[in-house]
Amino acid sequence: MSSRTERLLSGLRELVAIESVSPDAARADAVDRASRWAAARIRRAGGDVSVSKVERGRPLVIGEIPASATPRDAPDVLLYGHVDVQPAGPLEMWDSPPFELTRRDGQLYGRGVADDKANVVILLAAVEELVSVHALPVNVRFLIDAEEEVGGESADEWLRNDSRGASAALILDGSVDELTVGIRGMLYGRISVTTGAAEQHSGLYGGAALSAGETLVRATSSLLALDGRLPRPLRRGAAPPSAGEQESWHRLRTGEELLAEAGLRAADTTAAREFHQRTRAEPALTITGMRVGDVSQFSGSIPFEAEATIMLRPVAGQSATAIAAEVERLVRDACPSEASLELKWDLLYDGAAMAPDTPELILAADAIERNIGARPVPLRTGGSLPLFENLCQRGTPVICTGFGVEREANMHGPNERFPEAHLERGVDAIREILVGLGKHR
Ligand SMILES: [Zn+2]
């Protein structure tokens, strides 16, 4: 084994051994240790490190390493990865201890190898190697997150408060076969209805008195999709998929397979066939919770209060605040005027997308294809990533990918794995990308 391979493996072994399970409050120390581990590596490479911590947040490591020559003229590049992981789950499901990096059949096993520790090691190693030969062509700003798995917002918040910006960003937290070029946003809200002052007997008042259950159902049904399409006001602004994007969906697993594997059923007769269009390129609404009356025991009463939580995922081109106003108008119009209705929003994020022919994305796809052997497909994803949206809004090109193979990595499950060969090839690809970004002005 070459000394380079050994160095990469030993770094990853150290990081995997730190049980940085962020959803487990009892392991907050380990999460801190993983952050300190990354901070120490950046310092050793000559970087300036600071740690930002928002209230109740986990440490966010910010490490700055200047370009080897004329840093004042070199572009700034953000590098993002996260050191926290999901819990290992039942130990008996693992073929080797989850927090011991294990090599087996060309794969590296351990909790967090694919999501996201190997990617962090790759980012660090690529920069260290360039620094050691005085060839780092860009000013690097590491953002090493420790709360990605608990939906933390520290990195996003830090970036919003950082006026310097960057000429490009590299988010390594994904799959090697994909370049994420877009995300959906998020509107999370709570609809509450009140239809009276107290519960009353349905035998005495049923038929004449307004009931909270029916009222809530009427109000929320104004938001429902018909034949798979949300009401027009909720679709307004949605950027349609390009021909190239539609073409790329054919290379993915089918909706039938993906739904069946997740134990889900299709929402309507065309939903499985249109799976990728529906989940990546169209807004979606989910009623995520409803509460009315007491279903645990017999009741003959008319409920007077009810509430529902809704999650709406807008796509690029749509404004979350404009959609929020439309939702409010629809539910109010559908709600009987005698009822009181309240709508509160907890989260409002826009979707975002970049053109797949953005030069930085082409550069990254070329470098990954050269080193890994297959070209990543530019895809919009259905999930949300505030950091991505934030960068897109600033006009910063984002290269968002990773070196694990999502469909076989078992991220968040037992026997999480990462192809051993991708460790070195990943470092080579990132070096090429950084060199390319150095020329790209
Ligand atoms: Zn991740």
Short mmCIF file of C-alpha atoms and ligand atoms in Angstrom, two decimals:
data_model
loop_
_atom_site.label_atom_id
_atom_site.label_comp_id
_atom_site.label_asym_id
_atom_site.label_seq_id
_atom_site.Cartn_x
_atom_site.Cartn_y
_atom_site.Cartn_z
CA MET A 1 0.00 0.00 0.00
CA SER A 2 1.39 3.41 -0.91
CA SER A 3 2.13 5.86 1.86
CA ARG A 4 -0.52 8.14 0.41
CA THR A 5 -3.19 5.43 0.69
CA GLU A 6 -2.05 4.71 4.24
CA ARG A 7 -2.24 8.35 5.16
CA LEU A 8 -5.76 8.68 3.78
CA LEU A 9 -6.95 5.50 5.46
CA SER A 10 -5.47 6.40 8.82
CA GLY A 11 -7.14 9.83 8.71
CA LEU A 12 -10.48 8.25 7.93
CA ARG A 13 -9.93 5.58 10.60
CA GLU A 14 -9.38 8.28 13.23
CA LEU A 15 -12.45 10.21 12.20
CA VAL A 16 -14.74 7.16 11.99
CA ALA A 17 -13.60 6.10 15.48
CA ILE A 18 -15.02 9.33 16.92
CA GLU A 19 -18.66 8.52 17.68
CA SER A 20 -19.93 11.93 16.59
CA VAL A 21 -23.62 11.04 16.61
CA SER A 22 -25.29 14.46 16.62
CA PRO A 23 -28.89 13.26 17.21
CA ASP A 24 -27.69 11.72 20.51
CA ALA A 25 -27.29 14.48 23.13
CA ALA A 26 -25.19 12.14 25.28
CA ARG A 27 -22.49 12.16 22.62
CA ALA A 28 -22.13 15.94 22.29
CA ASP A 29 -18.52 15.56 23.50
CA ALA A 30 -17.70 13.24 20.62
CA VAL A 31 -19.28 15.67 18.17
CA ASP A 32 -17.02 18.40 19.61
CA ARG A 33 -14.03 16.07 19.31
CA ALA A 34 -14.76 15.43 15.63
CA SER A 35 -14.88 19.19 15.01
CA ARG A 36 -11.59 19.66 16.87
CA TRP A 37 -10.07 16.85 14.84
CA ALA A 38 -10.91 18.68 11.59
CA ALA A 39 -9.79 22.03 13.04
CA ALA A 40 -6.40 20.54 13.99
CA ARG A 41 -5.88 19.20 10.47
CA ILE A 42 -6.61 22.61 8.97
CA ARG A 43 -4.27 24.32 11.45
CA ARG A 44 -1.50 21.84 10.64
CA ALA A 45 -1.89 22.74 6.97
CA GLY A 46 -1.23 26.38 7.87
CA GLY A 47 -4.84 27.45 8.18
CA ASP A 48 -6.47 29.99 10.45
CA VAL A 49 -9.28 28.35 12.33
CA SER A 50 -12.20 29.80 14.22
CA VAL A 51 -15.20 28.05 15.68
CA SER A 52 -18.63 29.58 15.49
CA LYS A 53 -21.37 28.34 17.74
CA VAL A 54 -24.95 29.51 17.60
CA GLU A 55 -27.29 29.07 20.53
CA ARG A 56 -28.02 25.37 21.10
CA GLY A 57 -25.95 24.67 17.99
CA ARG A 58 -22.94 22.43 17.45
CA PRO A 59 -19.53 23.87 16.63
CA LEU A 60 -19.04 25.05 13.06
CA VAL A 61 -15.36 25.03 12.12
CA ILE A 62 -14.30 27.80 9.76
CA GLY A 63 -10.80 27.28 8.43
CA GLU A 64 -9.05 29.63 6.05
CA ILE A 65 -5.99 28.65 4.05
CA PRO A 66 -4.58 31.25 1.66
CA ALA A 67 -3.51 30.42 -1.88
CA SER A 68 0.17 29.47 -2.18
CA ALA A 69 1.00 32.48 -4.35
CA THR A 70 -0.57 35.97 -4.48
CA PRO A 71 -3.58 35.16 -2.30
CA ARG A 72 -4.84 38.68 -2.82
CA ASP A 73 -5.51 37.94 -6.48
CA ALA A 74 -6.69 34.36 -6.01
CA PRO A 75 -10.40 33.49 -5.96
CA ASP A 76 -12.04 32.39 -2.68
CA VAL A 77 -13.57 28.92 -2.69
CA LEU A 78 -15.85 27.52 0.03
CA LEU A 79 -15.46 23.84 0.92
CA TYR A 80 -18.29 22.25 2.91
CA GLY A 81 -18.49 18.85 4.60
CA HIS A 82 -19.91 17.52 7.88
CA VAL A 83 -18.33 15.40 10.60
CA ASP A 84 -21.48 14.39 12.49
CA VAL A 85 -23.25 11.10 11.79
CA GLN A 86 -26.50 9.25 12.36
CA PRO A 87 -26.75 6.67 15.19
CA ALA A 88 -25.38 3.24 14.25
CA GLY A 89 -28.70 1.51 14.91
CA PRO A 90 -28.88 -2.16 16.02
CA LEU A 91 -25.32 -3.50 16.31
CA GLU A 92 -26.32 -7.02 15.28
CA MET A 93 -27.20 -5.66 11.83
CA TRP A 94 -23.56 -4.69 11.26
CA ASP A 95 -20.98 -7.20 9.98
CA SER A 96 -18.16 -5.21 11.62
CA PRO A 97 -18.14 -2.65 14.47
CA PRO A 98 -19.68 0.60 13.15
CA PHE A 99 -17.05 2.88 14.66
CA GLU A 100 -14.05 0.83 13.45
CA LEU A 101 -13.10 1.49 9.85
CA THR A 102 -13.09 -1.95 8.22
CA ARG A 103 -11.78 -2.86 4.75
CA ARG A 104 -13.64 -5.65 3.02
CA ASP A 105 -13.99 -6.53 -0.68
CA GLY A 106 -12.82 -3.16 -1.93
CA GLN A 107 -15.20 -1.29 0.35
CA LEU A 108 -14.62 0.69 3.51
CA TYR A 109 -17.23 0.09 6.19
CA GLY A 110 -18.18 2.27 9.14
CA ARG A 111 -20.84 4.68 10.32
CA GLY A 112 -20.46 7.93 8.44
CA VAL A 113 -17.91 6.76 5.85
CA ALA A 114 -20.10 7.80 2.91
CA ASP A 115 -22.10 10.45 4.78
CA ASP A 116 -19.88 12.33 5.15
CA LYS A 117 -16.52 11.47 6.71
CA ALA A 118 -14.64 10.16 3.64
CA ASN A 119 -15.67 13.33 1.81
CA VAL A 120 -14.29 15.47 4.64
CA VAL A 121 -11.02 13.51 4.56
CA ILE A 122 -10.87 13.97 0.77
CA LEU A 123 -11.37 17.74 1.00
CA LEU A 124 -8.71 18.07 3.71
CA ALA A 125 -6.22 15.83 1.89
CA ALA A 126 -6.65 17.57 -1.47
CA VAL A 127 -5.92 20.95 0.09
CA GLU A 128 -3.04 19.62 2.24
CA GLU A 129 -1.39 18.02 -0.78
CA LEU A 130 -1.62 21.21 -2.84
CA VAL A 131 -0.30 23.26 0.09
CA SER A 132 2.65 20.89 0.55
CA VAL A 133 3.84 21.49 -3.02
CA HIS A 134 3.05 25.24 -2.85
CA ALA A 135 0.41 24.87 -5.52
CA LEU A 136 -2.86 25.77 -3.80
CA PRO A 137 -4.34 28.04 -6.49
CA VAL A 138 -7.30 29.42 -4.52
CA ASN A 139 -8.00 30.80 -1.06
CA VAL A 140 -9.82 28.01 0.67
CA ARG A 141 -12.51 28.57 3.29
CA PHE A 142 -13.52 25.32 4.96
CA LEU A 143 -16.95 25.10 6.56
CA ILE A 144 -16.89 21.90 8.60
CA ASP A 145 -20.36 21.33 9.99
CA ALA A 146 -21.26 19.18 13.01
CA GLU A 147 -25.03 19.39 12.92
CA GLU A 148 -26.02 18.39 9.41
CA GLU A 149 -27.79 15.26 10.66
CA VAL A 150 -29.97 17.26 13.03
CA GLY A 151 -30.97 19.79 10.39
CA GLY A 152 -28.76 22.45 11.91
CA GLU A 153 -28.60 25.88 10.41
CA SER A 154 -25.26 27.12 11.72
CA ALA A 155 -23.46 26.89 8.37
CA ASP A 156 -26.30 28.65 6.55
CA GLU A 157 -26.55 31.30 9.23
CA TRP A 158 -22.81 31.88 9.32
CA LEU A 159 -22.74 32.30 5.56
CA ARG A 160 -25.63 34.75 5.61
CA ASN A 161 -23.62 36.93 7.99
CA ASP A 162 -20.43 36.68 5.97
CA SER A 163 -20.30 39.55 3.50
CA ARG A 164 -17.19 38.35 1.68
CA GLY A 165 -18.90 35.64 -0.34
CA ALA A 166 -16.88 33.35 -2.58
CA SER A 167 -16.38 32.81 -6.29
CA ALA A 168 -17.43 29.14 -6.04
CA ALA A 169 -18.48 26.58 -3.46
CA LEU A 170 -17.90 22.88 -3.21
CA ILE A 171 -20.40 20.96 -1.09
CA LEU A 172 -19.20 17.38 -0.71
CA ASP A 173 -22.18 15.55 0.75
CA GLY A 174 -23.83 13.50 -1.95
CA SER A 175 -23.40 10.72 -4.43
CA VAL A 176 -20.62 10.39 -7.03
CA ASP A 177 -23.07 9.76 -9.85
CA GLU A 178 -24.93 13.03 -9.32
CA LEU A 179 -24.23 16.74 -9.40
CA THR A 180 -27.03 18.50 -7.55
CA VAL A 181 -28.07 21.51 -9.60
CA GLY A 182 -31.25 22.39 -7.78
CA ILE A 183 -33.22 21.87 -4.60
CA ARG A 184 -36.79 22.36 -3.47
CA GLY A 185 -37.57 24.89 -0.79
CA MET A 186 -39.69 24.40 2.28
CA LEU A 187 -42.81 25.96 3.75
CA TYR A 188 -43.83 24.48 7.05
CA GLY A 189 -46.99 25.83 8.61
CA ARG A 190 -49.70 25.16 11.16
CA ILE A 191 -53.39 25.72 10.43
CA SER A 192 -55.65 26.02 13.49
CA VAL A 193 -59.41 26.34 13.42
CA THR A 194 -61.81 27.19 16.25
CA THR A 195 -65.54 26.71 15.80
CA GLY A 196 -66.96 27.38 19.24
CA ALA A 197 -66.34 27.84 22.94
CA ALA A 198 -66.72 24.26 24.14
CA GLU A 199 -67.39 20.68 23.06
CA GLN A 200 -71.13 19.97 22.80
CA HIS A 201 -73.35 16.92 22.34
CA SER A 202 -73.78 15.91 18.69
CA GLY A 203 -77.25 14.57 19.50
CA LEU A 204 -78.44 17.98 20.57
CA TYR A 205 -76.49 20.21 18.16
CA GLY A 206 -75.20 17.93 15.37
CA GLY A 207 -76.43 19.20 12.00
CA ALA A 208 -76.80 22.77 13.18
CA ALA A 209 -73.49 23.58 14.90
CA LEU A 210 -70.23 24.17 13.10
CA SER A 211 -67.69 21.41 13.85
CA ALA A 212 -63.92 21.84 13.90
CA GLY A 213 -63.19 18.53 12.18
CA GLU A 214 -65.20 19.21 9.03
CA THR A 215 -64.04 22.82 9.02
CA LEU A 216 -60.37 21.80 9.02
CA VAL A 217 -60.96 19.19 6.31
CA ARG A 218 -62.77 21.75 4.12
CA ALA A 219 -60.03 24.35 4.60
CA THR A 220 -57.15 21.98 3.89
CA SER A 221 -58.82 20.23 0.96
CA SER A 222 -58.50 23.49 -0.98
CA LEU A 223 -54.76 22.73 -1.12
CA LEU A 224 -54.96 19.18 -2.43
CA ALA A 225 -53.61 18.01 -5.74
CA LEU A 226 -56.05 16.96 -8.42
CA ASP A 227 -54.75 14.30 -10.83
CA GLY A 228 -51.34 14.82 -9.28
CA ARG A 229 -51.19 18.59 -9.84
CA LEU A 230 -51.51 21.14 -7.05
CA PRO A 231 -53.96 24.04 -7.51
CA ARG A 232 -52.63 26.50 -10.09
CA PRO A 233 -51.76 29.28 -7.58
CA LEU A 234 -49.40 26.88 -5.79
CA ARG A 235 -47.67 25.94 -9.03
CA ARG A 236 -47.13 29.50 -10.21
CA GLY A 237 -43.55 30.35 -11.14
CA ALA A 238 -42.27 26.76 -11.15
CA ALA A 239 -39.39 26.43 -13.59
CA PRO A 240 -40.22 23.57 -15.97
CA PRO A 241 -37.62 20.83 -16.44
CA SER A 242 -35.35 21.15 -19.45
CA ALA A 243 -35.20 18.43 -22.11
CA GLY A 244 -31.77 17.45 -20.79
CA GLU A 245 -33.13 17.13 -17.27
CA GLN A 246 -36.01 14.93 -18.41
CA GLU A 247 -33.55 12.81 -20.36
CA SER A 248 -31.38 12.32 -17.26
CA TRP A 249 -34.33 10.87 -15.31
CA HIS A 250 -34.37 7.87 -17.65
CA ARG A 251 -30.98 6.88 -16.26
CA LEU A 252 -32.35 6.70 -12.73
CA ARG A 253 -34.24 3.89 -11.06
CA THR A 254 -37.94 3.90 -11.81
CA GLY A 255 -40.59 5.38 -9.57
CA GLU A 256 -42.24 1.94 -9.22
CA GLU A 257 -38.99 0.53 -7.78
CA LEU A 258 -38.27 3.48 -5.54
CA LEU A 259 -41.79 3.62 -4.09
CA ALA A 260 -41.94 -0.15 -3.53
CA GLU A 261 -38.54 -0.20 -1.85
CA ALA A 262 -39.62 2.54 0.55
CA GLY A 263 -42.85 0.69 1.34
CA LEU A 264 -44.93 3.49 -0.23
CA ARG A 265 -47.89 3.50 -2.60
CA ALA A 266 -48.36 5.78 -5.59
CA ALA A 267 -50.47 8.90 -4.97
CA ASP A 268 -52.42 8.43 -8.20
CA THR A 269 -52.31 6.44 -11.42
CA THR A 270 -49.52 8.45 -13.07
CA ALA A 271 -47.46 9.24 -9.96
CA ALA A 272 -45.06 6.30 -10.21
CA ARG A 273 -44.38 6.93 -13.90
CA GLU A 274 -43.84 10.63 -13.23
CA PHE A 275 -41.86 10.00 -10.04
CA HIS A 276 -38.78 12.08 -10.89
CA GLN A 277 -40.77 14.93 -12.39
CA ARG A 278 -43.08 15.02 -9.38
CA THR A 279 -40.33 14.82 -6.74
CA ARG A 280 -37.63 16.93 -8.39
CA ALA A 281 -39.30 19.45 -10.65
CA GLU A 282 -42.73 20.12 -9.19
CA PRO A 283 -44.00 21.57 -5.92
CA ALA A 284 -45.57 19.12 -3.49
CA LEU A 285 -47.85 19.44 -0.51
CA THR A 286 -48.06 17.04 2.41
CA ILE A 287 -50.41 17.27 5.36
CA THR A 288 -47.90 16.05 7.92
CA GLY A 289 -50.20 16.04 10.94
CA MET A 290 -53.83 16.51 11.98
CA ARG A 291 -55.39 16.69 15.39
CA VAL A 292 -59.09 16.78 16.16
CA GLY A 293 -61.18 15.23 18.92
CA ASP A 294 -60.10 12.14 20.81
CA VAL A 295 -59.92 8.95 18.76
CA SER A 296 -58.84 6.80 21.70
CA GLN A 297 -62.33 6.51 23.10
CA PHE A 298 -65.97 6.68 22.04
CA SER A 299 -67.11 10.23 21.58
CA GLY A 300 -70.46 11.70 20.61
CA SER A 301 -69.21 15.29 20.93
CA ILE A 302 -68.70 18.03 18.40
CA PRO A 303 -65.05 19.13 18.53
CA PHE A 304 -64.51 22.88 18.64
CA GLU A 305 -60.77 22.99 17.93
CA ALA A 306 -58.61 21.30 15.31
CA GLU A 307 -55.21 21.80 13.75
CA ALA A 308 -53.09 20.54 10.92
CA THR A 309 -49.44 20.93 9.99
CA ILE A 310 -48.50 21.19 6.34
CA MET A 311 -45.23 20.88 4.46
CA LEU A 312 -45.03 22.40 1.03
CA ARG A 313 -41.95 22.07 -1.14
CA PRO A 314 -41.72 24.77 -3.79
CA VAL A 315 -39.31 24.41 -6.71
CA ALA A 316 -36.84 26.83 -8.24
CA GLY A 317 -38.55 29.89 -9.68
CA GLN A 318 -41.20 30.00 -6.98
CA SER A 319 -41.19 32.44 -4.09
CA ALA A 320 -41.89 30.85 -0.72
CA THR A 321 -43.50 34.04 0.61
CA ALA A 322 -45.74 34.36 -2.45
CA ILE A 323 -46.79 30.70 -2.11
CA ALA A 324 -47.45 31.23 1.60
CA ALA A 325 -49.85 34.06 0.75
CA GLU A 326 -51.63 31.84 -1.80
CA VAL A 327 -51.98 29.03 0.73
CA GLU A 328 -53.51 31.47 3.19
CA ARG A 329 -55.96 32.77 0.58
CA LEU A 330 -57.01 29.25 -0.46
CA VAL A 331 -57.64 27.97 3.06
CA ARG A 332 -59.47 31.13 4.13
CA ASP A 333 -61.69 31.04 1.05
CA ALA A 334 -62.55 27.40 1.76
CA CYS A 335 -63.16 27.89 5.46
CA PRO A 336 -66.74 28.57 6.63
CA SER A 337 -66.96 32.24 7.59
CA GLU A 338 -68.27 31.43 11.08
CA ALA A 339 -65.02 29.65 11.98
CA SER A 340 -61.82 31.34 13.14
CA LEU A 341 -58.75 30.22 11.27
CA GLU A 342 -55.13 30.90 12.08
CA LEU A 343 -52.14 30.08 9.91
CA LYS A 344 -48.60 30.30 11.26
CA TRP A 345 -45.42 29.62 9.29
CA ASP A 346 -42.40 28.11 11.02
CA LEU A 347 -40.19 27.77 7.93
CA LEU A 348 -40.12 29.56 4.60
CA TYR A 349 -37.32 28.67 2.18
CA ASP A 350 -37.22 29.21 -1.56
CA GLY A 351 -36.17 26.50 -3.96
CA ALA A 352 -33.12 27.16 -6.11
CA ALA A 353 -31.42 25.89 -9.24
CA MET A 354 -28.37 26.51 -11.39
CA ALA A 355 -27.99 26.07 -15.10
CA PRO A 356 -26.43 22.62 -15.72
CA ASP A 357 -24.02 24.24 -18.20
CA THR A 358 -22.51 26.53 -15.55
CA PRO A 359 -18.75 26.39 -16.34
CA GLU A 360 -17.83 25.35 -12.78
CA LEU A 361 -20.22 22.39 -13.05
CA ILE A 362 -18.75 21.28 -16.36
CA LEU A 363 -15.28 21.57 -14.86
CA ALA A 364 -16.32 19.39 -11.91
CA ALA A 365 -18.08 16.81 -14.08
CA ASP A 366 -14.97 16.56 -16.28
CA ALA A 367 -12.67 16.06 -13.29
CA ILE A 368 -14.92 13.43 -11.72
CA GLU A 369 -15.34 11.58 -15.02
CA ARG A 370 -11.57 11.56 -15.59
CA ASN A 371 -10.80 10.19 -12.13
CA ILE A 372 -13.77 7.99 -11.29
CA GLY A 373 -14.58 6.79 -14.79
CA ALA A 374 -18.21 7.90 -15.04
CA ARG A 375 -19.72 11.32 -15.56
CA PRO A 376 -22.05 12.56 -12.80
CA VAL A 377 -25.54 13.48 -13.97
CA PRO A 378 -26.75 17.01 -13.21
CA LEU A 379 -30.02 16.62 -11.29
CA ARG A 380 -32.40 18.72 -9.29
CA THR A 381 -33.24 17.01 -6.02
CA GLY A 382 -36.51 17.06 -4.10
CA GLY A 383 -34.93 17.81 -0.74
CA SER A 384 -34.03 21.15 0.77
CA LEU A 385 -30.59 22.53 1.53
CA PRO A 386 -30.64 26.09 2.90
CA LEU A 387 -26.90 26.48 2.32
CA PHE A 388 -27.37 25.70 -1.37
CA GLU A 389 -30.24 28.16 -1.70
CA ASN A 390 -28.22 30.82 0.09
CA LEU A 391 -25.28 30.38 -2.31
CA CYS A 392 -27.52 30.32 -5.40
CA GLN A 393 -29.17 33.55 -4.31
CA ARG A 394 -25.75 35.16 -4.05
CA GLY A 395 -24.96 33.94 -7.54
CA THR A 396 -22.20 31.64 -6.28
CA PRO A 397 -21.81 28.53 -8.45
CA VAL A 398 -22.16 25.43 -6.26
CA ILE A 399 -20.55 22.11 -7.05
CA CYS A 400 -22.60 19.71 -4.94
CA THR A 401 -21.65 16.04 -5.08
CA GLY A 402 -19.70 13.41 -3.12
CA PHE A 403 -17.63 10.26 -3.64
CA GLY A 404 -19.84 7.60 -2.07
CA VAL A 405 -22.32 5.71 -4.24
CA GLU A 406 -25.73 6.48 -2.80
CA ARG A 407 -27.67 3.47 -4.09
CA GLU A 408 -25.24 1.04 -2.44
CA ALA A 409 -23.77 3.12 0.40
CA ASN A 410 -26.54 2.39 2.91
CA MET A 411 -26.14 5.84 4.41
CA HIS A 412 -28.04 6.02 7.73
CA GLY A 413 -28.40 2.18 7.68
CA PRO A 414 -26.21 -0.72 8.83
CA ASN A 415 -22.95 -1.57 6.99
CA GLU A 416 -22.57 1.92 5.56
CA ARG A 417 -19.85 1.72 2.93
CA PHE A 418 -17.60 3.72 0.65
CA PRO A 419 -15.57 2.36 -2.29
CA GLU A 420 -11.93 2.24 -1.16
CA ALA A 421 -10.64 3.30 -4.59
CA HIS A 422 -12.71 6.48 -4.44
CA LEU A 423 -10.65 7.80 -1.55
CA GLU A 424 -7.53 8.50 -3.63
CA ARG A 425 -9.41 9.18 -6.84
CA GLY A 426 -11.61 11.61 -4.96
CA VAL A 427 -8.56 13.52 -3.75
CA ASP A 428 -7.25 13.65 -7.33
CA ALA A 429 -10.60 14.90 -8.64
CA ILE A 430 -10.85 17.62 -5.96
CA ARG A 431 -7.27 18.72 -6.68
CA GLU A 432 -8.15 19.07 -10.35
CA ILE A 433 -11.32 20.98 -9.52
CA LEU A 434 -9.42 23.41 -7.26
CA VAL A 435 -6.78 23.93 -9.93
CA GLY A 436 -9.53 24.52 -12.49
CA LEU A 437 -11.30 27.00 -10.19
CA GLY A 438 -7.98 28.80 -9.79
CA LYS A 439 -7.90 29.45 -13.53
CA HIS A 440 -11.58 30.27 -13.70
CA ARG A 441 -11.91 33.94 -12.91
ZN ZN B 1 -24.62 14.18 4.81
#
